[in-house]
Structures are given as C-alpha cells and as structure tokens.
PDB file of C-alpha atoms in Angstrom:
ATOM      1  CA  MET Q   1      -0.016  -0.001   0.001  1.00 80.00           C
ATOM      2  CA  THR Q   2       1.320   3.440  -0.967  1.00 87.00           C
ATOM      3  CA  THR Q   3       0.819   5.961   1.813  1.00 94.00           C
ATOM      4  CA  ALA Q   4       0.794   9.715   2.117  1.00 95.00           C
ATOM      5  CA  LYS Q   5       4.279   9.512   3.689  1.00 96.00           C
ATOM      6  CA  ASP Q   6       5.530   7.646   0.613  1.00 94.00           C
ATOM      7  CA  ILE Q   7       4.521  10.396  -1.830  1.00 93.00           C
ATOM      8  CA  MET Q   8       4.884  13.539   0.272  1.00 94.00           C
ATOM      9  CA  HIS Q   9       7.697  16.046   0.041  1.00 89.00           C
ATOM     10  CA  PRO Q  10       9.339  15.745   3.482  1.00 90.00           C
ATOM     11  CA  GLY Q  11      10.616  18.587   5.587  1.00 83.00           C
ATOM     12  CA  ALA Q  12       7.722  21.015   5.267  1.00 88.00           C
ATOM     13  CA  GLN Q  13       7.859  24.011   7.583  1.00 91.00           C
ATOM     14  CA  TRP Q  14       5.162  26.002   9.360  1.00 92.00           C
ATOM     15  CA  ILE Q  15       4.807  29.742   9.184  1.00 95.00           C
ATOM     16  CA  PRO Q  16       3.556  30.960  12.607  1.00 96.00           C
ATOM     17  CA  ALA Q  17       0.249  32.810  12.335  1.00 95.00           C
ATOM     18  CA  HIS Q  18       1.828  35.945  13.848  1.00 96.00           C
ATOM     19  CA  GLU Q  19       4.472  36.244  11.087  1.00 97.00           C
ATOM     20  CA  THR Q  20       4.002  38.865   8.424  1.00 97.00           C
ATOM     21  CA  LEU Q  21       3.418  38.135   4.747  1.00 97.00           C
ATOM     22  CA  ASP Q  22       6.760  39.636   3.763  1.00 96.00           C
ATOM     23  CA  ARG Q  23       8.462  37.136   6.063  1.00 97.00           C
ATOM     24  CA  ALA Q  24       6.309  34.366   4.597  1.00 97.00           C
ATOM     25  CA  ALA Q  25       7.420  35.334   1.088  1.00 97.00           C
ATOM     26  CA  GLN Q  26      11.051  35.265   2.195  1.00 97.00           C
ATOM     27  CA  LEU Q  27      10.604  31.822   3.718  1.00 96.00           C
ATOM     28  CA  MET Q  28       8.903  30.549   0.546  1.00 94.00           C
ATOM     29  CA  ARG Q  29      11.881  31.816  -1.450  1.00 95.00           C
ATOM     30  CA  GLU Q  30      14.369  30.187   0.952  1.00 95.00           C
ATOM     31  CA  LEU Q  31      12.525  26.837   0.843  1.00 91.00           C
ATOM     32  CA  ASN Q  32      11.678  27.086  -2.866  1.00 90.00           C
ATOM     33  CA  VAL Q  33       7.983  26.427  -2.193  1.00 90.00           C
ATOM     34  CA  GLY Q  34       4.760  28.130  -3.150  1.00 90.00           C
ATOM     35  CA  ALA Q  35       2.763  27.343  -0.005  1.00 91.00           C
ATOM     36  CA  LEU Q  36       3.277  27.205   3.752  1.00 94.00           C
ATOM     37  CA  PRO Q  37       1.039  25.664   6.383  1.00 94.00           C
ATOM     38  CA  ILE Q  38       0.033  28.260   9.001  1.00 95.00           C
ATOM     39  CA  ALA Q  39       0.419  27.249  12.663  1.00 92.00           C
ATOM     40  CA  ASP Q  40      -1.311  28.801  15.642  1.00 89.00           C
ATOM     41  CA  ALA Q  41       0.437  29.383  18.973  1.00 88.00           C
ATOM     42  CA  ASP Q  42      -0.049  25.666  19.850  1.00 87.00           C
ATOM     43  CA  GLU Q  43       1.459  24.527  16.508  1.00 83.00           C
ATOM     44  CA  ARG Q  44      -1.941  23.427  15.246  1.00 86.00           C
ATOM     45  CA  LEU Q  45      -2.772  23.832  11.577  1.00 90.00           C
ATOM     46  CA  CYS Q  46      -4.972  26.872  11.060  1.00 90.00           C
ATOM     47  CA  GLY Q  47      -4.583  27.379   7.322  1.00 91.00           C
ATOM     48  CA  ILE Q  48      -2.300  27.285   4.277  1.00 93.00           C
ATOM     49  CA  LEU Q  49      -0.745  30.399   2.819  1.00 94.00           C
ATOM     50  CA  THR Q  50       0.128  30.423  -0.881  1.00 92.00           C
ATOM     51  CA  ASP Q  51       2.221  32.788  -2.933  1.00 94.00           C
ATOM     52  CA  ARG Q  52      -0.973  33.621  -4.802  1.00 92.00           C
ATOM     53  CA  ASP Q  53      -2.672  34.576  -1.521  1.00 93.00           C
ATOM     54  CA  ILE Q  54       0.110  37.074  -0.858  1.00 96.00           C
ATOM     55  CA  VAL Q  55      -0.103  38.593  -4.329  1.00 95.00           C
ATOM     56  CA  VAL Q  56      -3.850  38.611  -4.877  1.00 94.00           C
ATOM     57  CA  GLY Q  57      -5.103  38.913  -1.293  1.00 93.00           C
ATOM     58  CA  CYS Q  58      -2.601  41.489  -0.089  1.00 95.00           C
ATOM     59  CA  VAL Q  59      -0.418  43.257  -2.636  1.00 95.00           C
ATOM     60  CA  ALA Q  60      -3.066  43.591  -5.383  1.00 95.00           C
ATOM     61  CA  MET Q  61      -5.492  44.940  -2.776  1.00 95.00           C
ATOM     62  CA  GLY Q  62      -3.031  47.706  -1.900  1.00 95.00           C
ATOM     63  CA  HIS Q  63      -2.128  46.304   1.519  1.00 96.00           C
ATOM     64  CA  ASP Q  64       1.354  46.302   3.007  1.00 96.00           C
ATOM     65  CA  PRO Q  65       2.719  42.750   3.355  1.00 96.00           C
ATOM     66  CA  SER Q  66       4.837  43.867   6.296  1.00 97.00           C
ATOM     67  CA  LYS Q  67       1.642  44.699   8.229  1.00 97.00           C
ATOM     68  CA  ILE Q  68      -0.598  41.721   7.348  1.00 96.00           C
ATOM     69  CA  THR Q  69       0.034  38.403   9.109  1.00 96.00           C
ATOM     70  CA  ALA Q  70      -0.234  34.853   7.872  1.00 96.00           C
ATOM     71  CA  GLY Q  71      -3.053  34.366  10.391  1.00 94.00           C
ATOM     72  CA  ASP Q  72      -4.945  37.255   8.837  1.00 93.00           C
ATOM     73  CA  MET Q  73      -5.021  35.279   5.581  1.00 91.00           C
ATOM     74  CA  ALA Q  74      -6.109  31.960   7.159  1.00 85.00           C
ATOM     75  CA  ARG Q  75      -9.655  31.199   6.061  1.00 79.00           C
ATOM     76  CA  GLY Q  76     -11.914  28.178   6.196  1.00 78.00           C
ATOM     77  CA  THR Q  77     -11.207  24.769   7.652  1.00 83.00           C
ATOM     78  CA  PRO Q  78      -7.675  23.592   6.925  1.00 87.00           C
ATOM     79  CA  ARG Q  79      -7.448  20.122   5.371  1.00 92.00           C
ATOM     80  CA  TRP Q  80      -4.663  17.621   6.165  1.00 95.00           C
ATOM     81  CA  ILE Q  81      -3.960  13.922   5.916  1.00 96.00           C
ATOM     82  CA  ASP Q  82      -2.355  11.423   8.280  1.00 97.00           C
ATOM     83  CA  SER Q  83       1.002  10.119   7.124  1.00 96.00           C
ATOM     84  CA  GLY Q  84      -0.288   6.544   7.122  1.00 97.00           C
ATOM     85  CA  ALA Q  85      -3.295   7.256   4.905  1.00 97.00           C
ATOM     86  CA  ASP Q  86      -3.575   5.338   1.653  1.00 93.00           C
ATOM     87  CA  VAL Q  87      -2.931   7.252  -1.566  1.00 90.00           C
ATOM     88  CA  GLY Q  88      -6.597   6.771  -2.450  1.00 89.00           C
ATOM     89  CA  ASP Q  89      -7.532   8.733   0.665  1.00 94.00           C
ATOM     90  CA  VAL Q  90      -5.084  11.458  -0.323  1.00 93.00           C
ATOM     91  CA  LEU Q  91      -6.665  11.744  -3.762  1.00 89.00           C
ATOM     92  CA  HIS Q  92     -10.181  11.730  -2.325  1.00 90.00           C
ATOM     93  CA  GLU Q  93      -9.343  14.511   0.174  1.00 92.00           C
ATOM     94  CA  MET Q  94      -7.747  16.706  -2.481  1.00 90.00           C
ATOM     95  CA  GLN Q  95     -10.492  16.055  -5.053  1.00 87.00           C
ATOM     96  CA  GLU Q  96     -13.366  16.457  -2.603  1.00 89.00           C
ATOM     97  CA  HIS Q  97     -12.094  19.821  -1.410  1.00 89.00           C
ATOM     98  CA  GLN Q  98     -10.487  20.905  -4.697  1.00 85.00           C
ATOM     99  CA  ILE Q  99      -7.111  21.550  -3.119  1.00 88.00           C
ATOM    100  CA  ARG Q 100      -3.708  21.376  -4.701  1.00 87.00           C
ATOM    101  CA  ARG Q 101      -1.506  21.065  -1.582  1.00 91.00           C
ATOM    102  CA  LEU Q 102      -2.107  18.863   1.406  1.00 94.00           C
ATOM    103  CA  PRO Q 103      -0.160  18.906   4.686  1.00 95.00           C
ATOM    104  CA  VAL Q 104       0.863  15.507   6.013  1.00 96.00           C
ATOM    105  CA  ILE Q 105       0.614  15.057   9.787  1.00 94.00           C
ATOM    106  CA  GLU Q 106       2.178  12.328  11.949  1.00 93.00           C
ATOM    107  CA  ASN Q 107       1.776  12.194  15.713  1.00 90.00           C
ATOM    108  CA  LYS Q 108       0.216  15.682  15.636  1.00 85.00           C
ATOM    109  CA  ARG Q 109       3.323  17.084  13.883  1.00 88.00           C
ATOM    110  CA  LEU Q 110       3.805  18.349  10.355  1.00 91.00           C
ATOM    111  CA  VAL Q 111       6.089  15.940   8.512  1.00 94.00           C
ATOM    112  CA  GLY Q 112       5.521  16.954   4.852  1.00 94.00           C
ATOM    113  CA  MET Q 113       3.349  18.329   2.114  1.00 95.00           C
ATOM    114  CA  ILE Q 114       1.783  16.671  -0.891  1.00 94.00           C
ATOM    115  CA  SER Q 115       1.661  18.879  -3.988  1.00 90.00           C
ATOM    116  CA  GLU Q 116       0.689  18.398  -7.626  1.00 85.00           C
ATOM    117  CA  ALA Q 117       4.321  17.649  -8.436  1.00 86.00           C
ATOM    118  CA  ASP Q 118       4.406  14.855  -5.834  1.00 88.00           C
ATOM    119  CA  LEU Q 119       1.249  13.340  -7.328  1.00 85.00           C
ATOM    120  CA  ALA Q 120       2.691  13.565 -10.851  1.00 84.00           C
ATOM    121  CA  GLN Q 121       5.698  11.542  -9.756  1.00 86.00           C
ATOM    122  CA  HIS Q 122       3.733   8.804  -8.002  1.00 82.00           C
ATOM    123  CA  LEU Q 123       0.468   8.319  -9.882  1.00 81.00           C
ATOM    124  CA  SER Q 124      -0.327   6.564 -13.112  1.00 81.00           C
ATOM    125  CA  GLU Q 125      -1.310   8.757 -16.062  1.00 85.00           C
ATOM    126  CA  ASP Q 126      -4.948   7.675 -15.620  1.00 85.00           C
ATOM    127  CA  GLN Q 127      -4.958   8.480 -11.893  1.00 82.00           C
ATOM    128  CA  LEU Q 128      -3.365  11.832 -12.531  1.00 80.00           C
ATOM    129  CA  ALA Q 129      -5.823  12.686 -15.347  1.00 83.00           C
ATOM    130  CA  GLN Q 130      -8.770  11.843 -13.102  1.00 83.00           C
ATOM    131  CA  TRP Q 131      -7.312  13.974 -10.258  1.00 80.00           C
ATOM    132  CA  VAL Q 132      -6.799  16.961 -12.592  1.00 81.00           C
ATOM    133  CA  GLU Q 133     -10.354  16.661 -13.945  1.00 82.00           C
ATOM    134  CA  GLN Q 134     -11.811  16.543 -10.435  1.00 80.00           C
ATOM    135  CA  VAL Q 135      -9.731  19.380  -8.962  1.00 79.00           C
ATOM    136  CA  TYR Q 136      -9.690  21.799 -11.884  1.00 79.00           C
ATOM    137  CA  ALA Q 137     -12.836  21.076 -13.888  1.00 71.00           C
ATOM    138  CA  ARG Q 138     -15.537  21.431 -11.221  1.00 58.00           C
ATOM    139  CA  ALA Q 139     -17.031  24.815 -10.680  1.00 50.00           C
TER     140      ALA Q 139
END
C-alpha cells in the first residue's frame, strides 16, 4: 500500500500565524515552495498560505505585506492527511475539497506536504488525469 508519507515532500515548515506576509514570502523563497502551512500558537494547523494569496489577497489589494500576518489570511477549515493514509484517501481529500496542496501530519506534527508535483511523480497517467479533472474542472 502506498501511503501519504511515501509520496509527500518531506521537511515542510510552518509559518507561525503571527508572522508577516513579507516574512512568509522570504521563507517561501528560501525553501523554494509556493505554499506554507500556517500554525497557531499551539502549533496546530490553522490554514495554508500560498504565494498567490500574498499577491492577490494582499499586494493587489493595496495592503502592506509587512503589516498583514499569515493568520490574517487563514480562512476556512484547513485540510490535512495522516502520514499513514492510503494514496486513495489522499486523492479523495484533495479532489473532494479541490485543493492542490495537502499537509501531512504524523503524531500531531507536520512531516511533509503533498503537491501536484508529488502526485505527478507517483500516480499513473490515468490516476493523474482523473485527479486533474476533479480538482480543476468542477465549478
């Protein structure tokens, strides 16, 4: 059985909710990633911040990224998957909620992220095509 831990990109890092978006952008550059899970004061997942969120939700709105925090951008219920979950469960979670990045949690700790690139490396062409159709095609 292929698990979430088998396909994830290990070593994901949190951005604390109190950190500013300019710091988040710097961390994304340092880590060469386009998304960071947002952690509250108790290191619980409270959202995911993407590079697009920073550009569209802050900069394009005329806000100063040094004054807006990652926590200010956290909206909705964050989705995640247990490291031992089957790849089918990973696909279902991402398809059902139309998400492109999924934090992987083990023993209540962030251990990795699953992105489109990770799926592309580990799924068959048919599985990947079905995932793309479900995540991108639905309105």
